Short mmCIF file of C-alpha atoms and ligand atoms in Angstrom, two decimals:
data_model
loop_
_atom_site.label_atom_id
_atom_site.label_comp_id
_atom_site.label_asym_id
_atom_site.label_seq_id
_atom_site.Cartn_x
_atom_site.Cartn_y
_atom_site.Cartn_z
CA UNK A 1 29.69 4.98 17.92
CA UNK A 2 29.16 1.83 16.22
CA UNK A 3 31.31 -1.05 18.75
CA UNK A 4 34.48 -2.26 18.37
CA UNK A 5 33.49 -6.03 18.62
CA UNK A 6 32.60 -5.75 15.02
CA UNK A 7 36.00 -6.30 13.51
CA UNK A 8 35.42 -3.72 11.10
CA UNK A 9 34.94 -1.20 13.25
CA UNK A 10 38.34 -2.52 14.69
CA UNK A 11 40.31 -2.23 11.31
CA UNK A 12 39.06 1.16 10.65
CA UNK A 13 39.83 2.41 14.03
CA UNK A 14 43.64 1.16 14.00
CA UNK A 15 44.30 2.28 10.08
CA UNK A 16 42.33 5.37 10.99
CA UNK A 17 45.29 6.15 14.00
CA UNK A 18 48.12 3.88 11.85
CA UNK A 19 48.01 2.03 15.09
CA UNK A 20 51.04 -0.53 15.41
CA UNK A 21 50.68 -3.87 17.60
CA UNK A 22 53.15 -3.91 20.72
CA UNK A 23 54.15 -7.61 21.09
CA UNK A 24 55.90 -6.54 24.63
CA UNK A 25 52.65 -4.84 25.85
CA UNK A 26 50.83 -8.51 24.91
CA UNK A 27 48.31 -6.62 22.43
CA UNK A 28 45.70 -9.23 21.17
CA UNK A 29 42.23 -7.00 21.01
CA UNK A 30 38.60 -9.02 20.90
CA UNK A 31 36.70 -9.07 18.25
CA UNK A 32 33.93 -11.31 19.40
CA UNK A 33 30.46 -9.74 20.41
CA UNK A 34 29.31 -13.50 22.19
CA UNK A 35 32.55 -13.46 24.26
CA UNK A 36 32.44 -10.12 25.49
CA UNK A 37 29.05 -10.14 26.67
CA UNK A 38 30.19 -13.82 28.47
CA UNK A 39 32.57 -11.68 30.47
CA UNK A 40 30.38 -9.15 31.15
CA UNK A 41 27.54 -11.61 32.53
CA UNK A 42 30.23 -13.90 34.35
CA UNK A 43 31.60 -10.85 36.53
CA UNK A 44 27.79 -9.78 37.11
CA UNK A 45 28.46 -6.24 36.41
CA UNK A 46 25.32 -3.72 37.82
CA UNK A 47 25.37 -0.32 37.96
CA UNK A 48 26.41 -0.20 42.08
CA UNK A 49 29.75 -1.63 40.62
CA UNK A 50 33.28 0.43 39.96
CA UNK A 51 35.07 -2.02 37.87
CA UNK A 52 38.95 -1.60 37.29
CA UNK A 53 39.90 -2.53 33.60
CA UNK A 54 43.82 -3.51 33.37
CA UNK A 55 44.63 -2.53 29.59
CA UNK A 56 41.67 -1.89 28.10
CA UNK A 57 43.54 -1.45 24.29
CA UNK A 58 41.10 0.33 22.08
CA UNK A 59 38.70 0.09 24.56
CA UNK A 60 36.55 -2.97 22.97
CA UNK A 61 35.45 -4.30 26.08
CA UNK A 62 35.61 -0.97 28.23
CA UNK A 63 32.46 -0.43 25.78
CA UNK A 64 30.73 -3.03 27.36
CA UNK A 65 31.85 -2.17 30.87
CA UNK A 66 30.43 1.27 30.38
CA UNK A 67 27.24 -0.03 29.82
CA UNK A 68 26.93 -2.46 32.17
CA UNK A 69 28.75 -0.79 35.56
CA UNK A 70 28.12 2.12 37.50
CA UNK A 71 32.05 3.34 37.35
CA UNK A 72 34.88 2.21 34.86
CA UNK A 73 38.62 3.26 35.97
CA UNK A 74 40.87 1.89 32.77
CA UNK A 75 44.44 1.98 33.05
CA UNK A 76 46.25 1.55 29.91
CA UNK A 77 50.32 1.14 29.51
CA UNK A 78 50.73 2.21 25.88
CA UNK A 79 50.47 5.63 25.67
CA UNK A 80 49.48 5.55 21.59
CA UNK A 81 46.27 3.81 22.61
CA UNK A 82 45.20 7.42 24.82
CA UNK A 83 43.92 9.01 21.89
CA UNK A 84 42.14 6.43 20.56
CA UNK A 85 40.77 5.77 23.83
CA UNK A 86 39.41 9.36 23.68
CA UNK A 87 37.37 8.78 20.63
CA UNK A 88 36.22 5.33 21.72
CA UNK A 89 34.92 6.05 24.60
CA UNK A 90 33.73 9.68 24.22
CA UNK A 91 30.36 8.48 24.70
CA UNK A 92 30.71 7.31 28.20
CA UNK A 93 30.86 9.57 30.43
CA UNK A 94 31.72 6.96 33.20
CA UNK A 95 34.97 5.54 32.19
CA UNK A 96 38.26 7.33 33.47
CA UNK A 97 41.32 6.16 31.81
CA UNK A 98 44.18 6.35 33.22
CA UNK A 99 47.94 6.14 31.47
CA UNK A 100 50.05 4.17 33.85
CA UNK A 101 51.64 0.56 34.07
CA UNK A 102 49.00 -1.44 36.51
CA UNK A 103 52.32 -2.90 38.56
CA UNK A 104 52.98 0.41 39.49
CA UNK A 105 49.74 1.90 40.78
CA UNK A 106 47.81 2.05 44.03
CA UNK A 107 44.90 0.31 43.30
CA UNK A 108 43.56 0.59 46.95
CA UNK A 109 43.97 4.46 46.49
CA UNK A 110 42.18 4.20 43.43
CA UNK A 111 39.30 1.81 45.04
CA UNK A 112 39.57 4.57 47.79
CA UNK A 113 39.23 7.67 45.16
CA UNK A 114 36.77 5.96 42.57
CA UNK A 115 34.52 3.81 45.00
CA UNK A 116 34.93 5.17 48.65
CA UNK A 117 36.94 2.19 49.58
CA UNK A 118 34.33 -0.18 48.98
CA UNK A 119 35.30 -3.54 47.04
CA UNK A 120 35.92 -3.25 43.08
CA UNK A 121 35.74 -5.79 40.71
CA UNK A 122 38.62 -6.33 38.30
CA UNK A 123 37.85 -7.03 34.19
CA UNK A 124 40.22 -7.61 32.05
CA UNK A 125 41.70 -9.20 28.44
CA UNK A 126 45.16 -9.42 30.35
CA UNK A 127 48.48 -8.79 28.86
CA UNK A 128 49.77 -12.41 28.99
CA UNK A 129 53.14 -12.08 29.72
CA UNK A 130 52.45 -10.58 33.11
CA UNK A 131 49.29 -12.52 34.14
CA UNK A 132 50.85 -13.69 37.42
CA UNK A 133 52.35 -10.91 38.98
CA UNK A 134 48.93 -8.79 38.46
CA UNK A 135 46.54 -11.26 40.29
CA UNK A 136 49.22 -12.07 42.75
CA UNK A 137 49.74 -8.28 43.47
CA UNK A 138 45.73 -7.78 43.87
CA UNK A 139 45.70 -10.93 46.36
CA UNK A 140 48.73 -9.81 48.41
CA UNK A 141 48.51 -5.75 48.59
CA UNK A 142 44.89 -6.90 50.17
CA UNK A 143 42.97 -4.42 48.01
CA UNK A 144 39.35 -4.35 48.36
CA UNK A 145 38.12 -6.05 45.43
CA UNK A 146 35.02 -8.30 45.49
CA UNK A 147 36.05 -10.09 42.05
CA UNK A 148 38.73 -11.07 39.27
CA UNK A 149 37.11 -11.93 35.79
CA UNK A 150 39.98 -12.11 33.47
CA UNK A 151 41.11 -13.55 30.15
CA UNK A 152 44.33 -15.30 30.22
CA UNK A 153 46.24 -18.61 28.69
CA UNK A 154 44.06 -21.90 28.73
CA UNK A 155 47.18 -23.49 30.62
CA UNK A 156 47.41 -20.89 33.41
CA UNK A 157 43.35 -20.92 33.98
CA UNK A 158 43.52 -24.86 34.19
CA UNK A 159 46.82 -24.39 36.71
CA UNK A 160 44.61 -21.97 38.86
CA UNK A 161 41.49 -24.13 39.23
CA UNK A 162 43.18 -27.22 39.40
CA UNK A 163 43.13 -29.61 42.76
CA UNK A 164 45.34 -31.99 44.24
CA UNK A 165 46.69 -35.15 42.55
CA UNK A 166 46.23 -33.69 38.83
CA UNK A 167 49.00 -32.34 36.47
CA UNK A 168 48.41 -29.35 36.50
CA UNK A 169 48.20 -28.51 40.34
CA UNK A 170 51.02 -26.68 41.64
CA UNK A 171 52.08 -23.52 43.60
CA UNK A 172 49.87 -20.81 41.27
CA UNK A 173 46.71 -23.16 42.03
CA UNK A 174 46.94 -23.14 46.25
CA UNK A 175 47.79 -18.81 45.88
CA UNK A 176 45.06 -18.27 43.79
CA UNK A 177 43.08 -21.06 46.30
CA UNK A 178 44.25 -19.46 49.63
CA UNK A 179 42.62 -16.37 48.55
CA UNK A 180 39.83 -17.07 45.69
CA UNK A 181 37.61 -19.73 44.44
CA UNK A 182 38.44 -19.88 40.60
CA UNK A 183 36.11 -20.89 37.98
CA UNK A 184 36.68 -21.63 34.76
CA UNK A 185 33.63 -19.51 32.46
CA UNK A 186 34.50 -19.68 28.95
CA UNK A 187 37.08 -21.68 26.23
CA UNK A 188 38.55 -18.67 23.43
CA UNK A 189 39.90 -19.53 20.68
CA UNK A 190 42.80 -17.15 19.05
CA UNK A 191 40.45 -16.54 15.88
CA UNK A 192 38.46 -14.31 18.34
CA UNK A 193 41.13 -11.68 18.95
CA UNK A 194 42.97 -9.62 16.42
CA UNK A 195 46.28 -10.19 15.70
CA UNK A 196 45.58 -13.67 16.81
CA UNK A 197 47.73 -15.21 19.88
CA UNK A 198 49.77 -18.59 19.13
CA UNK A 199 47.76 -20.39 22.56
CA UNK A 200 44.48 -21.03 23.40
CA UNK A 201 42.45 -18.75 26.29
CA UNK A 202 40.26 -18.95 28.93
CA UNK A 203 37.94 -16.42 30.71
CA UNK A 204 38.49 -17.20 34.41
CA UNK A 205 36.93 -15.55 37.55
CA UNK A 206 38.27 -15.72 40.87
CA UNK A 207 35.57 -14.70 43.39
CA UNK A 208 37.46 -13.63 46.61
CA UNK A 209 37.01 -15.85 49.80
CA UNK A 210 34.77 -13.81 52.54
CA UNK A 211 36.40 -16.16 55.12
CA UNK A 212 39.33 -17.73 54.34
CA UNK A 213 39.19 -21.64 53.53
CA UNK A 214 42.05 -21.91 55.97
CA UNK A 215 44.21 -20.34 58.85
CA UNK A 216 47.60 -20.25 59.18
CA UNK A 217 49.99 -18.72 61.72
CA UNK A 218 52.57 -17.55 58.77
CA UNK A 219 51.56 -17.27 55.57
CA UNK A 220 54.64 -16.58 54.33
CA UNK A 221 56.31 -19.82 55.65
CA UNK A 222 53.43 -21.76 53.78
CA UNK A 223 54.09 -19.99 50.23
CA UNK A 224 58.15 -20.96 51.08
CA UNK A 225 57.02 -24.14 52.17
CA UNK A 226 54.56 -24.79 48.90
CA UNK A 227 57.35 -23.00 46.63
CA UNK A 228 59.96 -26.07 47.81
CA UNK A 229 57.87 -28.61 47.44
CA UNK A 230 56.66 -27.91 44.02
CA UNK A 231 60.35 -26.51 42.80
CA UNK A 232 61.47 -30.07 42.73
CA UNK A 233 58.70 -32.34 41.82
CA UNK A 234 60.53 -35.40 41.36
CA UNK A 235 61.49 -35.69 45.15
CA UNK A 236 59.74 -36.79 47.79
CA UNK A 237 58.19 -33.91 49.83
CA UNK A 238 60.84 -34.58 52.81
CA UNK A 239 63.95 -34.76 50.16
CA UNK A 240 62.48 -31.52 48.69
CA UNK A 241 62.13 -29.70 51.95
CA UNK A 242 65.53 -31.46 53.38
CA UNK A 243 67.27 -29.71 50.12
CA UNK A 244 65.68 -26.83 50.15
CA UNK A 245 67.57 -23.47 50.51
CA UNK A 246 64.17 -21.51 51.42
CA UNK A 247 63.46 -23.94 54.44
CA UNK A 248 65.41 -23.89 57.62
CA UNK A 249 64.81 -27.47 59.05
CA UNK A 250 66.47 -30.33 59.67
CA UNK A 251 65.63 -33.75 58.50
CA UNK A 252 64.64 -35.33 62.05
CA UNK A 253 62.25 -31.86 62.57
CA UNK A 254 60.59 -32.70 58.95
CA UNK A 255 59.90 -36.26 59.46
CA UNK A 256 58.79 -35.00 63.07
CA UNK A 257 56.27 -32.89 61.66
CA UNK A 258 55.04 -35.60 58.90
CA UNK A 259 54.15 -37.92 62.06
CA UNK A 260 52.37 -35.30 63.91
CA UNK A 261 50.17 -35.17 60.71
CA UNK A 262 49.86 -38.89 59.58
CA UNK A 263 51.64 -38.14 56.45
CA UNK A 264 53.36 -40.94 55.26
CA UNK A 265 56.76 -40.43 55.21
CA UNK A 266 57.31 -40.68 51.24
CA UNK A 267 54.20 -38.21 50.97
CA UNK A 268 54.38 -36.07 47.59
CA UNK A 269 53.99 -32.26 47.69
CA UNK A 270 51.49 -32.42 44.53
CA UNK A 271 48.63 -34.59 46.74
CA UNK A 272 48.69 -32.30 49.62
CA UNK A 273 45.36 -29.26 50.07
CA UNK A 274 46.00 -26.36 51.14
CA UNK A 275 44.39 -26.73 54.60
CA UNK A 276 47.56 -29.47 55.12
CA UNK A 277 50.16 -27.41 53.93
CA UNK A 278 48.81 -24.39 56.54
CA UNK A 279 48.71 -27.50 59.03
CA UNK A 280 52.78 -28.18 57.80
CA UNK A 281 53.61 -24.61 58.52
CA UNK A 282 52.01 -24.36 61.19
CA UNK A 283 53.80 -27.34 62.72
CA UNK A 284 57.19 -25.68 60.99
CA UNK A 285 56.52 -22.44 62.40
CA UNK A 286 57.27 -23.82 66.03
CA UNK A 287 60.99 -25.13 65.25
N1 SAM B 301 41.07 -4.95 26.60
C1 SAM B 301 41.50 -4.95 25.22
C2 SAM B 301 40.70 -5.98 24.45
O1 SAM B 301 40.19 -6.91 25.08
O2 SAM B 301 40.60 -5.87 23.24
C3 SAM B 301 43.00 -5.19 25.09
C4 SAM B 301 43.57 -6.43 25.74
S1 SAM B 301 45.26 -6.76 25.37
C5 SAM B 301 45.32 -8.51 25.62
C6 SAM B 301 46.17 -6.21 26.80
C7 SAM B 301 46.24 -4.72 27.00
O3 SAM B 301 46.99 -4.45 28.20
C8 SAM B 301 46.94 -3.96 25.90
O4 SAM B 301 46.18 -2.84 25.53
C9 SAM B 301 48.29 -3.53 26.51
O5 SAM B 301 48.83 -2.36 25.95
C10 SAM B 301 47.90 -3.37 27.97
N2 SAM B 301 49.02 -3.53 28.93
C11 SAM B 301 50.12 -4.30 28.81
N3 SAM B 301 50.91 -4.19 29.90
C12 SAM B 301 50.28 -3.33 30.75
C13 SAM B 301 50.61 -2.80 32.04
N4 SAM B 301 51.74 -3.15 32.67
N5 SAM B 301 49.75 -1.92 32.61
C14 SAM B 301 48.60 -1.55 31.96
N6 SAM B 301 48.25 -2.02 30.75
C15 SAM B 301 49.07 -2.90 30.14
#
């Protein structure tokens, strides 16, 4: 079958099924051959990789997946996309598709099932409005997966790659930090998806950390701790911690802490690394 990066092919395949667009399900489909095969060559697909596809539409870029990997699982929400899937992909006979919502699935039985456990890597044009919760979910149900190549809003790739000090540096960029080392691949702009999204996008990858850039003693007190300081960005860290309702410590045990450190005592959450805010908890951790 002729692919579905050439928009035609697109057209005909959605009048062909009198497909209807789901805003809610965040439906913008590529149409771009050049960005595609960016995506493909950014995640370094080979054929000794199972690659999990989150929402793979009409199954534009599961095309290229197919190709390129040795295993594609798919898992597609919309349930009027299955039989389109069907024809789309009935000449790969490596591509499983499955018809669930991603933020309710196992993936590590799935990495278990599909790849014996070993480490996937995750490909996706993801459904915008729940960009966040799927990358944090992969991070934090510690899933083996080697990889995250994903398409998502300009604003949230710049947010996850960004560093201390800059404006766009906040609590998403020290997650996605703690466990990943993000890099920006590719610019899109909305003329190369179909209907066309009102923002700009960005093909990100997050390779996952072999050793971890930092240790901590709680991580959970460190994503509290980064969560207050970032919540109220106009204070000064100690005011933000002092007013928090996430943080249990008083004044006198903050400032303690700051000392300990050599932070100055009007330090600002937003020029802090990670490796000091696992030092903070840490510290935080013993009152
Ligand atoms: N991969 C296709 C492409 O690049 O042309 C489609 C990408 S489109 C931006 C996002 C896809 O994710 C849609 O097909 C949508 O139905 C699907 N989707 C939305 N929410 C989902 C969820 N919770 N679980 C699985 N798929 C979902």
């Amino acid at each position: 079958m002729e692919k579905l990066s050439n928009p035609q092919k697109t057209i005909e395949v959605i009048k062909k099924y009198d497909f209807a667009f789901q805003k809610k399900f965040g439906q913008n489909f590529l149409i771009d051959a050049h960005v595609l095969n960016k995506i493909i060559a950014s995640a370094d697909i080979t054929k000794d990789d199972c690659v999990l596809e989150i929402g793979p539409g009409i199954g534009t870029m599961t095309q290229y997946l197919a190709e390129a990997a040795g295993k594609v699982v798919a898992v597609e929400i919309d349930r009027n996309l299955i039989p389109i899937l069907s024809e789309t992909l009935a000449d790969y006979e490596n591509v499983t598709v499955i018809n669930e919502d991603v933020l309710k699935l196992d993936i590590a039985k799935l990495a278990d099932e599909y790849n014996q456990g070993r480490p996937i890597k995750v490909v996706a044009n993801l459904p915008y409005y729940i960009t966040t919760p799927i990358i944090m979910g992969l991070f934090e149900s510690h899933v083996p997966v080697k990889s995250i190549t994903v398409m998502v809003q300009k604003e949230v790739a710049l947010r996850m790659q960004a560093g201390p000090g800059t404006k766009d540096y906040g609590a998403l960029s020290l997650a996605v930090q703690f466990y990943a080392e993000p890099y920006i691949v590719a610019n899109v702009p909305p003329n190369c998806f179909m209907p066309r999204p009102n923002v700009g996008s960005a093909v990100i990858r997050l390779t996952l950390h072999e050793n971890p850039p930092t240790t901590v003693k709680d991580e959970s007190l460190m994503f509290r701790l980064i969560r207050a300081s970032f919540n109220q960005r106009r204070k000064t860290l100690l005011n933000g911690l002092n007013n928090s309702p996430e943080i249990k410590a008083s004044k006198e045990q903050i400032q303690a802490a700051f000392e300990k450190l050599s932070f100055p005592a009007n330090v600002r959450g937003e020029t802090l690394t990670l490796k000091e805010f696992a030092a903070l908890a840490d510290e935080f951790a013993e009152f």
